PDB file of C-alpha atoms and ligand atoms in Angstrom:
ATOM      1  CA  UNK X1425      -0.023  -0.217   0.177  1.00 97.00           C
ATOM      2  CA  UNK X1426       1.229   3.633  -0.665  1.00 98.00           C
ATOM      3  CA  UNK X1427       1.698   5.725   2.041  1.00 98.00           C
ATOM      4  CA  UNK X1428       1.802   9.492   2.505  1.00 99.00           C
ATOM      5  CA  UNK X1429       3.377  11.551   5.617  1.00 99.00           C
ATOM      6  CA  UNK X1430       1.255  14.463   6.516  1.00 99.00           C
ATOM      7  CA  UNK X1431       2.794  17.453   8.074  1.00 99.00           C
ATOM      8  CA  UNK X1432      -0.160  19.335   9.293  1.00 99.00           C
ATOM      9  CA  UNK X1433      -2.370  20.499  11.805  1.00 98.00           C
ATOM     10  CA  UNK X1434      -5.198  18.846  13.785  1.00 98.00           C
ATOM     11  CA  UNK X1435      -7.834  21.564  14.086  1.00 98.00           C
ATOM     12  CA  UNK X1436     -11.110  20.278  15.911  1.00 98.00           C
ATOM     13  CA  UNK X1437     -13.478  22.819  13.723  1.00 98.00           C
ATOM     14  CA  UNK X1438     -12.946  23.726  10.026  1.00 98.00           C
ATOM     15  CA  UNK X1439     -12.603  20.460   8.007  1.00 98.00           C
ATOM     16  CA  UNK X1440      -9.012  21.536   7.099  1.00 98.00           C
ATOM     17  CA  UNK X1441      -5.528  20.568   7.282  1.00 98.00           C
ATOM     18  CA  UNK X1442      -5.611  16.798   8.639  1.00 98.00           C
ATOM     19  CA  UNK X1443      -9.116  16.277   9.135  1.00 98.00           C
ATOM     20  CA  UNK X1444      -9.647  16.888   5.484  1.00 98.00           C
ATOM     21  CA  UNK X1445      -6.386  15.178   4.343  1.00 99.00           C
ATOM     22  CA  UNK X1446      -6.669  12.026   6.446  1.00 99.00           C
ATOM     23  CA  UNK X1447      -9.890  10.795   4.922  1.00 98.00           C
ATOM     24  CA  UNK X1448      -9.282  11.947   1.496  1.00 98.00           C
ATOM     25  CA  UNK X1449      -6.078  10.241   1.165  1.00 98.00           C
ATOM     26  CA  UNK X1450      -7.459   7.241   3.020  1.00 98.00           C
ATOM     27  CA  UNK X1451     -10.174   6.779   0.646  1.00 98.00           C
ATOM     28  CA  UNK X1452      -7.814   6.958  -2.174  1.00 98.00           C
ATOM     29  CA  UNK X1453      -6.532   3.694  -0.608  1.00 98.00           C
ATOM     30  CA  UNK X1454      -3.463   5.207   0.786  1.00 98.00           C
ATOM     31  CA  UNK X1455      -2.043   5.133   4.215  1.00 98.00           C
ATOM     32  CA  UNK X1456      -2.131   8.814   5.572  1.00 99.00           C
ATOM     33  CA  UNK X1457       0.566   9.038   8.418  1.00 99.00           C
ATOM     34  CA  UNK X1458       0.074  12.242  10.403  1.00 99.00           C
ATOM     35  CA  UNK X1459       2.803  14.246  11.764  1.00 98.00           C
ATOM     36  CA  UNK X1460       0.922  16.894  13.694  1.00 98.00           C
ATOM     37  CA  UNK X1461       2.547  20.352  13.770  1.00 99.00           C
ATOM     38  CA  UNK X1462      -0.135  21.893  16.154  1.00 98.00           C
ATOM     39  CA  UNK X1463      -3.699  20.952  17.911  1.00 98.00           C
ATOM     40  CA  UNK X1464      -6.154  23.207  17.575  1.00 98.00           C
ATOM     41  CA  UNK X1465      -9.828  23.547  19.406  1.00 98.00           C
ATOM     42  CA  UNK X1466     -10.590  25.277  15.775  1.00 98.00           C
ATOM     43  CA  UNK X1467      -9.092  26.732  12.684  1.00 98.00           C
ATOM     44  CA  UNK X1468      -7.628  30.313  13.094  1.00 98.00           C
ATOM     45  CA  UNK X1469     -10.192  31.947  11.274  1.00 97.00           C
ATOM     46  CA  UNK X1470     -12.644  31.582  13.902  1.00 98.00           C
ATOM     47  CA  UNK X1471     -12.632  33.965  16.531  1.00 97.00           C
ATOM     48  CA  UNK X1472     -11.617  32.066  19.268  1.00 98.00           C
ATOM     49  CA  UNK X1473      -9.332  29.024  19.388  1.00 98.00           C
ATOM     50  CA  UNK X1474      -6.951  27.328  21.544  1.00 98.00           C
ATOM     51  CA  UNK X1475      -3.901  26.080  19.969  1.00 98.00           C
ATOM     52  CA  UNK X1476      -1.052  23.798  21.297  1.00 98.00           C
ATOM     53  CA  UNK X1477       2.428  24.345  19.247  1.00 98.00           C
ATOM     54  CA  UNK X1478       4.148  21.151  18.570  1.00 98.00           C
ATOM     55  CA  UNK X1479       7.082  22.295  17.310  1.00 98.00           C
ATOM     56  CA  UNK X1480       8.981  20.607  20.263  1.00 98.00           C
ATOM     57  CA  UNK X1481       7.466  17.542  19.671  1.00 98.00           C
ATOM     58  CA  UNK X1482       7.825  17.079  15.870  1.00 98.00           C
ATOM     59  CA  UNK X1483      11.771  15.676  16.666  1.00 98.00           C
ATOM     60  CA  UNK X1484      10.057  12.488  18.693  1.00 98.00           C
ATOM     61  CA  UNK X1485       7.680  11.349  15.611  1.00 98.00           C
ATOM     62  CA  UNK X1486      10.755  11.647  13.310  1.00 98.00           C
ATOM     63  CA  UNK X1487      13.067   9.710  15.586  1.00 98.00           C
ATOM     64  CA  UNK X1488      10.582   7.025  16.226  1.00 98.00           C
ATOM     65  CA  UNK X1489       9.509   6.479  12.680  1.00 98.00           C
ATOM     66  CA  UNK X1490      13.542   6.578  12.093  1.00 98.00           C
ATOM     67  CA  UNK X1491      13.711   3.593  14.375  1.00 98.00           C
ATOM     68  CA  UNK X1492      10.753   1.946  12.907  1.00 98.00           C
ATOM     69  CA  UNK X1493      12.383   2.078   9.521  1.00 96.00           C
ATOM     70  CA  UNK X1494       9.522   3.207   7.617  1.00 98.00           C
ATOM     71  CA  UNK X1495       9.190   4.883   4.318  1.00 98.00           C
ATOM     72  CA  UNK X1496       7.050   7.112   2.352  1.00 98.00           C
ATOM     73  CA  UNK X1497       5.604   7.370  -1.381  1.00 98.00           C
ATOM     74  CA  UNK X1498       4.834  10.885  -0.532  1.00 98.00           C
ATOM     75  CA  UNK X1499       5.295  13.771   2.025  1.00 99.00           C
ATOM     76  CA  UNK X1500       2.724  16.609   1.773  1.00 99.00           C
ATOM     77  CA  UNK X1501       3.493  19.676   4.462  1.00 99.00           C
ATOM     78  CA  UNK X1502       0.932  22.271   5.120  1.00 98.00           C
ATOM     79  CA  UNK X1503      -0.031  24.413   8.095  1.00 98.00           C
ATOM     80  CA  UNK X1504       3.210  25.392  10.114  1.00 98.00           C
ATOM     81  CA  UNK X1505       2.401  26.755  13.441  1.00 98.00           C
ATOM     82  CA  UNK X1506       5.734  28.381  13.994  1.00 98.00           C
ATOM     83  CA  UNK X1507       8.931  29.494  11.770  1.00 98.00           C
ATOM     84  CA  UNK X1508      10.865  26.788  13.738  1.00 98.00           C
ATOM     85  CA  UNK X1509       9.000  24.033  11.743  1.00 98.00           C
ATOM     86  CA  UNK X1510      10.774  24.857   8.703  1.00 98.00           C
ATOM     87  CA  UNK X1511      14.058  23.195   9.985  1.00 98.00           C
ATOM     88  CA  UNK X1512      11.836  20.083  11.230  1.00 98.00           C
ATOM     89  CA  UNK X1513      10.284  20.067   7.857  1.00 99.00           C
ATOM     90  CA  UNK X1514      13.735  20.023   6.211  1.00 98.00           C
ATOM     91  CA  UNK X1515      15.023  17.435   8.927  1.00 98.00           C
ATOM     92  CA  UNK X1516      11.917  15.243   8.040  1.00 98.00           C
ATOM     93  CA  UNK X1517      13.181  15.318   4.290  1.00 98.00           C
ATOM     94  CA  UNK X1518      16.563  14.853   4.690  1.00 98.00           C
ATOM     95  CA  UNK X1519      15.712  11.489   6.694  1.00 98.00           C
ATOM     96  CA  UNK X1520      12.746  10.432   4.589  1.00 98.00           C
ATOM     97  CA  UNK X1521      12.942  11.486   1.129  1.00 97.00           C
ATOM     98  CA  UNK X1522      13.836   8.776  -1.143  1.00 95.00           C
ATOM     99  CA  UNK X1523      14.452   8.810  -4.998  1.00 94.00           C
ATOM    100  CA  UNK X1524      10.833   8.297  -5.679  1.00 96.00           C
ATOM    101  CA  UNK X1525       9.137   9.921  -3.192  1.00 98.00           C
ATOM    102  CA  UNK X1526       7.031  12.883  -4.438  1.00 98.00           C
ATOM    103  CA  UNK X1527       7.170  16.068  -2.196  1.00 98.00           C
ATOM    104  CA  UNK X1528       4.311  18.385  -2.019  1.00 99.00           C
ATOM    105  CA  UNK X1529       4.708  21.896  -0.064  1.00 99.00           C
ATOM    106  CA  UNK X1530       1.407  23.903   0.412  1.00 98.00           C
ATOM    107  CA  UNK X1531       2.354  27.134   1.524  1.00 98.00           C
ATOM    108  CA  UNK X1532      -0.153  27.931   4.132  1.00 98.00           C
ATOM    109  CA  UNK X1533       0.180  31.818   4.598  1.00 98.00           C
ATOM    110  CA  UNK X1534      -3.096  33.577   3.683  1.00 98.00           C
ATOM    111  CA  UNK X1535      -6.141  33.627   1.544  1.00 97.00           C
ATOM    112  CA  UNK X1536      -7.981  36.282  -0.466  1.00 96.00           C
ATOM    113  CA  UNK X1537      -5.234  39.088   0.223  1.00 97.00           C
ATOM    114  CA  UNK X1538      -5.097  38.388   3.787  1.00 97.00           C
ATOM    115  CA  UNK X1539      -2.354  36.868   6.013  1.00 98.00           C
ATOM    116  CA  UNK X1540      -3.614  34.226   8.508  1.00 97.00           C
ATOM    117  CA  UNK X1541      -2.844  35.030  12.044  1.00 97.00           C
ATOM    118  CA  UNK X1542       0.494  32.568  11.894  1.00 97.00           C
ATOM    119  CA  UNK X1543       1.957  34.803   9.368  1.00 98.00           C
ATOM    120  CA  UNK X1544       5.463  36.399   9.971  1.00 98.00           C
ATOM    121  CA  UNK X1545       8.130  37.368   7.540  1.00 98.00           C
ATOM    122  CA  UNK X1546      10.117  34.668   9.049  1.00 98.00           C
ATOM    123  CA  UNK X1547       7.338  32.066   8.162  1.00 98.00           C
ATOM    124  CA  UNK X1548       7.365  33.445   4.828  1.00 98.00           C
ATOM    125  CA  UNK X1549      11.072  33.223   4.093  1.00 98.00           C
ATOM    126  CA  UNK X1550      10.825  29.450   5.365  1.00 98.00           C
ATOM    127  CA  UNK X1551       7.829  28.628   3.373  1.00 98.00           C
ATOM    128  CA  UNK X1552      10.031  30.022   0.409  1.00 98.00           C
ATOM    129  CA  UNK X1553      12.884  27.827   1.331  1.00 98.00           C
ATOM    130  CA  UNK X1554      10.727  24.815   1.457  1.00 98.00           C
ATOM    131  CA  UNK X1555       8.944  25.440  -1.904  1.00 98.00           C
ATOM    132  CA  UNK X1556      12.223  25.376  -3.240  1.00 98.00           C
ATOM    133  CA  UNK X1557      12.649  21.968  -2.619  1.00 98.00           C
ATOM    134  CA  UNK X1558       9.042  20.336  -3.688  1.00 98.00           C
ATOM    135  CA  UNK X1559       8.452  18.668  -6.372  1.00 98.00           C
ATOM    136  CA  UNK X1560       4.747  20.373  -6.521  1.00 98.00           C
ATOM    137  CA  UNK X1561       3.455  23.642  -4.573  1.00 98.00           C
ATOM    138  CA  UNK X1562      -0.199  24.406  -4.459  1.00 98.00           C
ATOM    139  CA  UNK X1563      -0.544  28.193  -3.290  1.00 98.00           C
ATOM    140  CA  UNK X1564      -3.445  30.091  -3.425  1.00 98.00           C
ATOM    141  CA  UNK X1565      -3.062  33.490  -5.539  1.00 98.00           C
ATOM    142  CA  UNK X1566      -2.498  35.168  -2.406  1.00 98.00           C
ATOM    143  CA  UNK X1567       0.270  32.909  -1.538  1.00 98.00           C
ATOM    144  CA  UNK X1568       1.631  32.732  -5.110  1.00 98.00           C
ATOM    145  CA  UNK X1569       2.219  36.552  -4.553  1.00 98.00           C
ATOM    146  CA  UNK X1570       3.777  36.255  -0.980  1.00 98.00           C
ATOM    147  CA  UNK X1571       6.310  33.844  -2.696  1.00 98.00           C
ATOM    148  CA  UNK X1572       7.291  36.280  -5.674  1.00 98.00           C
ATOM    149  CA  UNK X1573       6.739  39.329  -3.558  1.00 98.00           C
ATOM    150  CA  UNK X1574       3.957  40.623  -6.047  1.00 98.00           C
ATOM    151  CA  UNK X1575       1.336  42.631  -4.766  1.00 98.00           C
ATOM    152  CA  UNK X1576      -2.177  40.790  -4.850  1.00 98.00           C
ATOM    153  CA  UNK X1577      -4.337  43.818  -5.231  1.00 98.00           C
ATOM    154  CA  UNK X1578      -2.503  44.711  -8.107  1.00 98.00           C
ATOM    155  CA  UNK X1579      -2.525  41.344  -9.416  1.00 98.00           C
ATOM    156  CA  UNK X1580      -6.529  40.785  -9.046  1.00 98.00           C
ATOM    157  CA  UNK X1581      -7.350  44.086 -10.763  1.00 98.00           C
ATOM    158  CA  UNK X1582      -6.262  42.346 -14.000  1.00 98.00           C
ATOM    159  CA  UNK X1583      -9.484  39.925 -13.284  1.00 97.00           C
ATOM    160  CA  UNK X1584     -11.631  40.854 -16.006  1.00 97.00           C
ATOM    161  CA  UNK X1585      -8.327  40.512 -18.437  1.00 97.00           C
ATOM    162  CA  UNK X1586      -8.412  37.858 -21.104  1.00 95.00           C
ATOM    163  CA  UNK X1587      -5.164  37.388 -20.354  1.00 97.00           C
ATOM    164  CA  UNK X1588      -5.413  36.938 -16.677  1.00 98.00           C
ATOM    165  CA  UNK X1589      -4.248  33.374 -16.838  1.00 98.00           C
ATOM    166  CA  UNK X1590      -0.949  34.156 -18.261  1.00 98.00           C
ATOM    167  CA  UNK X1591      -0.368  37.080 -15.954  1.00 98.00           C
ATOM    168  CA  UNK X1592      -0.314  34.636 -13.179  1.00 98.00           C
ATOM    169  CA  UNK X1593       1.765  32.004 -15.185  1.00 98.00           C
ATOM    170  CA  UNK X1594       4.178  34.956 -15.623  1.00 98.00           C
ATOM    171  CA  UNK X1595       4.269  35.116 -11.981  1.00 98.00           C
ATOM    172  CA  UNK X1596       4.612  31.044 -11.596  1.00 98.00           C
ATOM    173  CA  UNK X1597       7.303  31.252 -13.928  1.00 98.00           C
ATOM    174  CA  UNK X1598       9.502  33.950 -11.899  1.00 96.00           C
ATOM    175  CA  UNK X1599       9.429  30.979  -8.827  1.00 96.00           C
ATOM    176  CA  UNK X1600       9.724  28.307 -11.459  1.00 97.00           C
ATOM    177  CA  UNK X1601      13.442  29.224 -12.473  1.00 97.00           C
ATOM    178  CA  UNK X1602      14.394  29.286  -8.600  1.00 96.00           C
ATOM    179  CA  UNK X1603      13.446  25.659  -7.636  1.00 97.00           C
ATOM    180  CA  UNK X1604      16.005  23.070  -7.144  1.00 96.00           C
ATOM    181  CA  UNK X1605      14.086  20.444  -8.844  1.00 95.00           C
ATOM    182  CA  UNK X1606      11.511  20.261 -11.804  1.00 97.00           C
ATOM    183  CA  UNK X1607       8.821  21.361 -10.355  1.00 98.00           C
ATOM    184  CA  UNK X1608       4.949  21.896 -10.878  1.00 98.00           C
ATOM    185  CA  UNK X1609       3.152  24.866  -9.323  1.00 98.00           C
ATOM    186  CA  UNK X1610      -0.277  24.701  -9.320  1.00 98.00           C
ATOM    187  CA  UNK X1611      -2.204  28.117  -8.093  1.00 98.00           C
ATOM    188  CA  UNK X1612      -5.721  27.553  -6.794  1.00 98.00           C
ATOM    189  CA  UNK X1613      -8.453  29.882  -6.002  1.00 95.00           C
ATOM    190  CA  UNK X1614      -8.108  31.939  -9.006  1.00 98.00           C
ATOM    191  CA  UNK X1615     -11.482  33.883  -9.526  1.00 97.00           C
ATOM    192  CA  UNK X1616     -11.733  35.190 -12.691  1.00 97.00           C
ATOM    193  CA  UNK X1617     -14.650  37.328 -14.088  1.00 96.00           C
ATOM    194  CA  UNK X1618     -16.288  37.599 -17.742  1.00 95.00           C
ATOM    195  CA  UNK X1619     -19.517  38.559 -18.749  1.00 95.00           C
ATOM    196  CA  UNK X1620     -21.084  39.396 -15.011  1.00 93.00           C
ATOM    197  CA  UNK X1621     -20.287  35.770 -14.402  1.00 95.00           C
ATOM    198  CA  UNK X1622     -17.619  34.431 -11.811  1.00 96.00           C
ATOM    199  CA  UNK X1623     -15.210  31.590 -12.318  1.00 96.00           C
ATOM    200  CA  UNK X1624     -12.625  29.669 -10.106  1.00 96.00           C
ATOM    201  CA  UNK X1625      -9.625  28.205 -11.429  1.00 97.00           C
ATOM    202  CA  UNK X1626      -6.471  26.968 -11.394  1.00 98.00           C
ATOM    203  CA  UNK X1627      -3.152  27.925 -13.147  1.00 98.00           C
ATOM    204  CA  UNK X1628      -0.904  25.043 -13.722  1.00 98.00           C
ATOM    205  CA  UNK X1629       2.913  25.653 -14.380  1.00 98.00           C
ATOM    206  CA  UNK X1630       5.585  23.314 -15.036  1.00 98.00           C
ATOM    207  CA  UNK X1631       8.697  22.690 -17.499  1.00 97.00           C
ATOM    208  CA  UNK X1632       6.681  20.367 -19.683  1.00 97.00           C
ATOM    209  CA  UNK X1633       3.309  22.344 -19.605  1.00 97.00           C
ATOM    210  CA  UNK X1634       0.988  25.262 -18.897  1.00 98.00           C
ATOM    211  CA  UNK X1635      -2.721  25.238 -18.541  1.00 98.00           C
ATOM    212  CA  UNK X1636      -5.357  26.831 -16.966  1.00 98.00           C
ATOM    213  CA  UNK X1637      -8.758  24.962 -15.667  1.00 97.00           C
ATOM    214  CA  UNK X1638     -11.733  26.141 -14.274  1.00 96.00           C
ATOM    215  CA  UNK X1639     -15.379  25.718 -12.920  1.00 93.00           C
ATOM    216  CA  UNK X1640     -18.195  28.301 -11.909  1.00 90.00           C
ATOM    217  CA  UNK X1641     -17.504  29.931  -8.963  1.00 95.00           C
ATOM    218  CA  UNK X1642     -20.450  29.904  -5.967  1.00 92.00           C
ATOM    219  CA  UNK X1643     -19.699  33.264  -4.585  1.00 92.00           C
ATOM    220  CA  UNK X1644     -18.034  32.144  -1.686  1.00 94.00           C
ATOM    221  CA  UNK X1645     -14.894  30.721  -0.376  1.00 95.00           C
ATOM    222  CA  UNK X1646     -14.707  27.925   2.504  1.00 97.00           C
ATOM    223  CA  UNK X1647     -12.026  26.720   4.927  1.00 98.00           C
ATOM    224  CA  UNK X1648     -10.508  23.839   4.245  1.00 98.00           C
ATOM    225  CA  UNK X1649     -10.872  23.506   0.310  1.00 98.00           C
ATOM    226  CA  UNK X1650      -6.887  24.316  -0.229  1.00 98.00           C
ATOM    227  CA  UNK X1651      -6.151  21.353   1.958  1.00 98.00           C
ATOM    228  CA  UNK X1652      -8.782  19.035   0.332  1.00 98.00           C
ATOM    229  CA  UNK X1653      -7.232  19.904  -2.889  1.00 98.00           C
ATOM    230  CA  UNK X1654      -3.589  19.262  -2.306  1.00 98.00           C
ATOM    231  CA  UNK X1655      -4.310  16.287  -0.291  1.00 99.00           C
ATOM    232  CA  UNK X1656      -6.255  14.880  -3.471  1.00 98.00           C
ATOM    233  CA  UNK X1657      -3.351  16.160  -5.630  1.00 98.00           C
ATOM    234  CA  UNK X1658      -0.641  14.268  -3.323  1.00 98.00           C
ATOM    235  CA  UNK X1659      -2.581  11.126  -3.333  1.00 98.00           C
ATOM    236  CA  UNK X1660      -3.528  11.192  -6.995  1.00 98.00           C
ATOM    237  CA  UNK X1661       0.334  11.718  -8.246  1.00 98.00           C
ATOM    238  CA  UNK X1662       1.581   8.780  -5.588  1.00 98.00           C
ATOM    239  CA  UNK X1663      -1.179   6.643  -7.292  1.00 98.00           C
ATOM    240  CA  UNK X1664       0.586   7.480 -10.538  1.00 98.00           C
ATOM    241  CA  UNK X1665      -2.483   9.594 -12.439  1.00 98.00           C
ATOM    242  CA  UNK X1666      -0.632  13.030 -14.470  1.00 98.00           C
ATOM    243  CA  UNK X1667      -1.310  16.361 -13.376  1.00 98.00           C
ATOM    244  CA  UNK X1668      -3.855  17.232 -15.196  1.00 98.00           C
ATOM    245  CA  UNK X1669      -5.651  13.948 -14.166  1.00 98.00           C
ATOM    246  CA  UNK X1670      -4.984  14.762 -10.627  1.00 98.00           C
ATOM    247  CA  UNK X1671      -6.552  18.807 -10.967  1.00 98.00           C
ATOM    248  CA  UNK X1672      -9.552  17.601 -12.692  1.00 97.00           C
ATOM    249  CA  UNK X1673     -10.002  14.875  -9.656  1.00 98.00           C
ATOM    250  CA  UNK X1674      -9.562  17.471  -7.085  1.00 98.00           C
ATOM    251  CA  UNK X1675     -11.661  19.766  -8.867  1.00 97.00           C
ATOM    252  CA  UNK X1676     -14.818  17.590  -9.536  1.00 96.00           C
ATOM    253  CA  UNK X1677     -14.692  16.531  -5.884  1.00 97.00           C
ATOM    254  CA  UNK X1678     -14.539  20.396  -4.402  1.00 97.00           C
ATOM    255  CA  UNK X1679     -17.044  21.671  -6.872  1.00 95.00           C
ATOM    256  CA  UNK X1680     -20.000  19.512  -5.678  1.00 95.00           C
ATOM    257  CA  UNK X1681     -18.748  19.833  -2.013  1.00 97.00           C
ATOM    258  CA  UNK X1682     -18.926  23.618  -2.246  1.00 97.00           C
ATOM    259  CA  UNK X1683     -22.224  23.931  -4.057  1.00 96.00           C
ATOM    260  CA  UNK X1684     -23.914  21.626  -1.108  1.00 96.00           C
ATOM    261  CA  UNK X1685     -22.227  23.886   1.370  1.00 97.00           C
ATOM    262  CA  UNK X1686     -23.275  26.975  -0.349  1.00 97.00           C
ATOM    263  CA  UNK X1687     -26.892  25.409  -0.972  1.00 97.00           C
ATOM    264  CA  UNK X1688     -26.801  24.553   3.034  1.00 97.00           C
ATOM    265  CA  UNK X1689     -25.675  28.084   4.127  1.00 97.00           C
ATOM    266  CA  UNK X1690     -22.540  26.517   6.042  1.00 98.00           C
ATOM    267  CA  UNK X1691     -20.651  29.400   7.365  1.00 98.00           C
ATOM    268  CA  UNK X1692     -17.408  29.992   5.415  1.00 98.00           C
ATOM    269  CA  UNK X1693     -15.413  28.992   8.756  1.00 98.00           C
ATOM    270  CA  UNK X1694     -16.643  25.528   8.953  1.00 98.00           C
ATOM    271  CA  UNK X1695     -15.837  24.515   5.816  1.00 98.00           C
ATOM    272  CA  UNK X1696     -17.433  22.329   2.740  1.00 98.00           C
ATOM    273  CA  UNK X1697     -19.821  19.348   3.063  1.00 95.00           C
ATOM    274  CA  UNK X1698     -16.836  16.990   1.251  1.00 98.00           C
ATOM    275  CA  UNK X1699     -17.956  13.960   3.898  1.00 98.00           C
ATOM    276  CA  UNK X1700     -20.706  13.016   1.332  1.00 97.00           C
ATOM    277  CA  UNK X1701     -18.606  12.817  -1.857  1.00 98.00           C
ATOM    278  CA  UNK X1702     -15.681  11.016  -0.406  1.00 98.00           C
ATOM    279  CA  UNK X1703     -16.878   8.170  -2.527  1.00 98.00           C
ATOM    280  CA  UNK X1704     -16.082   9.998  -5.887  1.00 97.00           C
ATOM    281  CA  UNK X1705     -12.352   9.395  -4.922  1.00 98.00           C
ATOM    282  CA  UNK X1706     -12.642   5.691  -4.349  1.00 95.00           C
TER     283      UNK X1706
HETATM  284  O1  LIG D3044      -6.582  25.848   5.718  1.00 96.34           O
HETATM  285  C1  LIG D3044      -5.653  26.098   6.185  1.00 96.34           C
HETATM  286  C2  LIG D3044      -5.236  26.527   7.446  1.00 96.34           C
HETATM  287  C3  LIG D3044      -5.103  25.251   8.153  1.00 96.34           C
HETATM  288  N1  LIG D3044      -4.880  25.148   9.376  1.00 96.34           N
HETATM  289  C4  LIG D3044      -5.067  26.286  10.371  1.00 96.34           C
HETATM  290  C5  LIG D3044      -5.835  27.124   9.672  1.00 96.34           C
HETATM  291  C6  LIG D3044      -6.151  27.431   8.284  1.00 96.34           C
HETATM  292  C7  LIG D3044      -6.449  28.727   7.915  1.00 96.34           C
HETATM  293  O2  LIG D3044      -6.876  29.305   8.593  1.00 96.34           O
HETATM  294  O3  LIG D3044      -5.866  28.208  10.554  1.00 96.34           O
HETATM  295  C8  LIG D3044      -4.691  26.172  11.558  1.00 96.34           C
END
């Protein structure tokens, strides 16, 4: 059985990070091995939350897993609770990355032009370092702008332009040339407007291919959708699907779950109704 290490937080509410990644990856027939970066009562978008930062416990996991002599087909890093965790992830990669291990780095830093509570310049510098080492990175548009030192507000001014995807591709190319390996960048949550209608799409850029895929936008964003997207991408790629197939699988799954959450009037912080659609990932 394939196996993916999940370096991410466990949040009681928000349907994000590990509570999104574990079910999605498991239903795809892959063993999910969580290394928690923090345990929270709820994701940080809620007004109040308790956070137990796991920085000083991450080495124990690495040491114990090393003793067990386990290996991973994939490593997926997401939310990090402090900049000190960058070195823990780097150590994890050193210890567990094999020749065929797929490393997906999701540089969790913000969304819709806003920084998450955990954001700091130090964390941004660390995420830049991690993303250089990844086979695949899945920033949303806000995070892409942070990584590339671009002004998000300026970029989204072009959302009605017919070459909007090309503008975002250009930003991707700026960071692709810095990567230490052949990398694929998948930018999520790009809202485009045409003839008064909104669409949500992904720009994908690698040395080999560049393309833009989109779906209707239901006017709202939800907690955890980026985490579900990244989880499905890592699972699909570990199973041998192409990048395009992986993106289509993730987007189709999310479209239904988001549509359902909009219909049911779910508050954005609570995340989408993905559980009902997990069977689609079988
Ligand atoms: O979905 C990204 C994410 C993951 N983990 C925690 C978060 C967020 C976004 O706010 O707060 C704890």
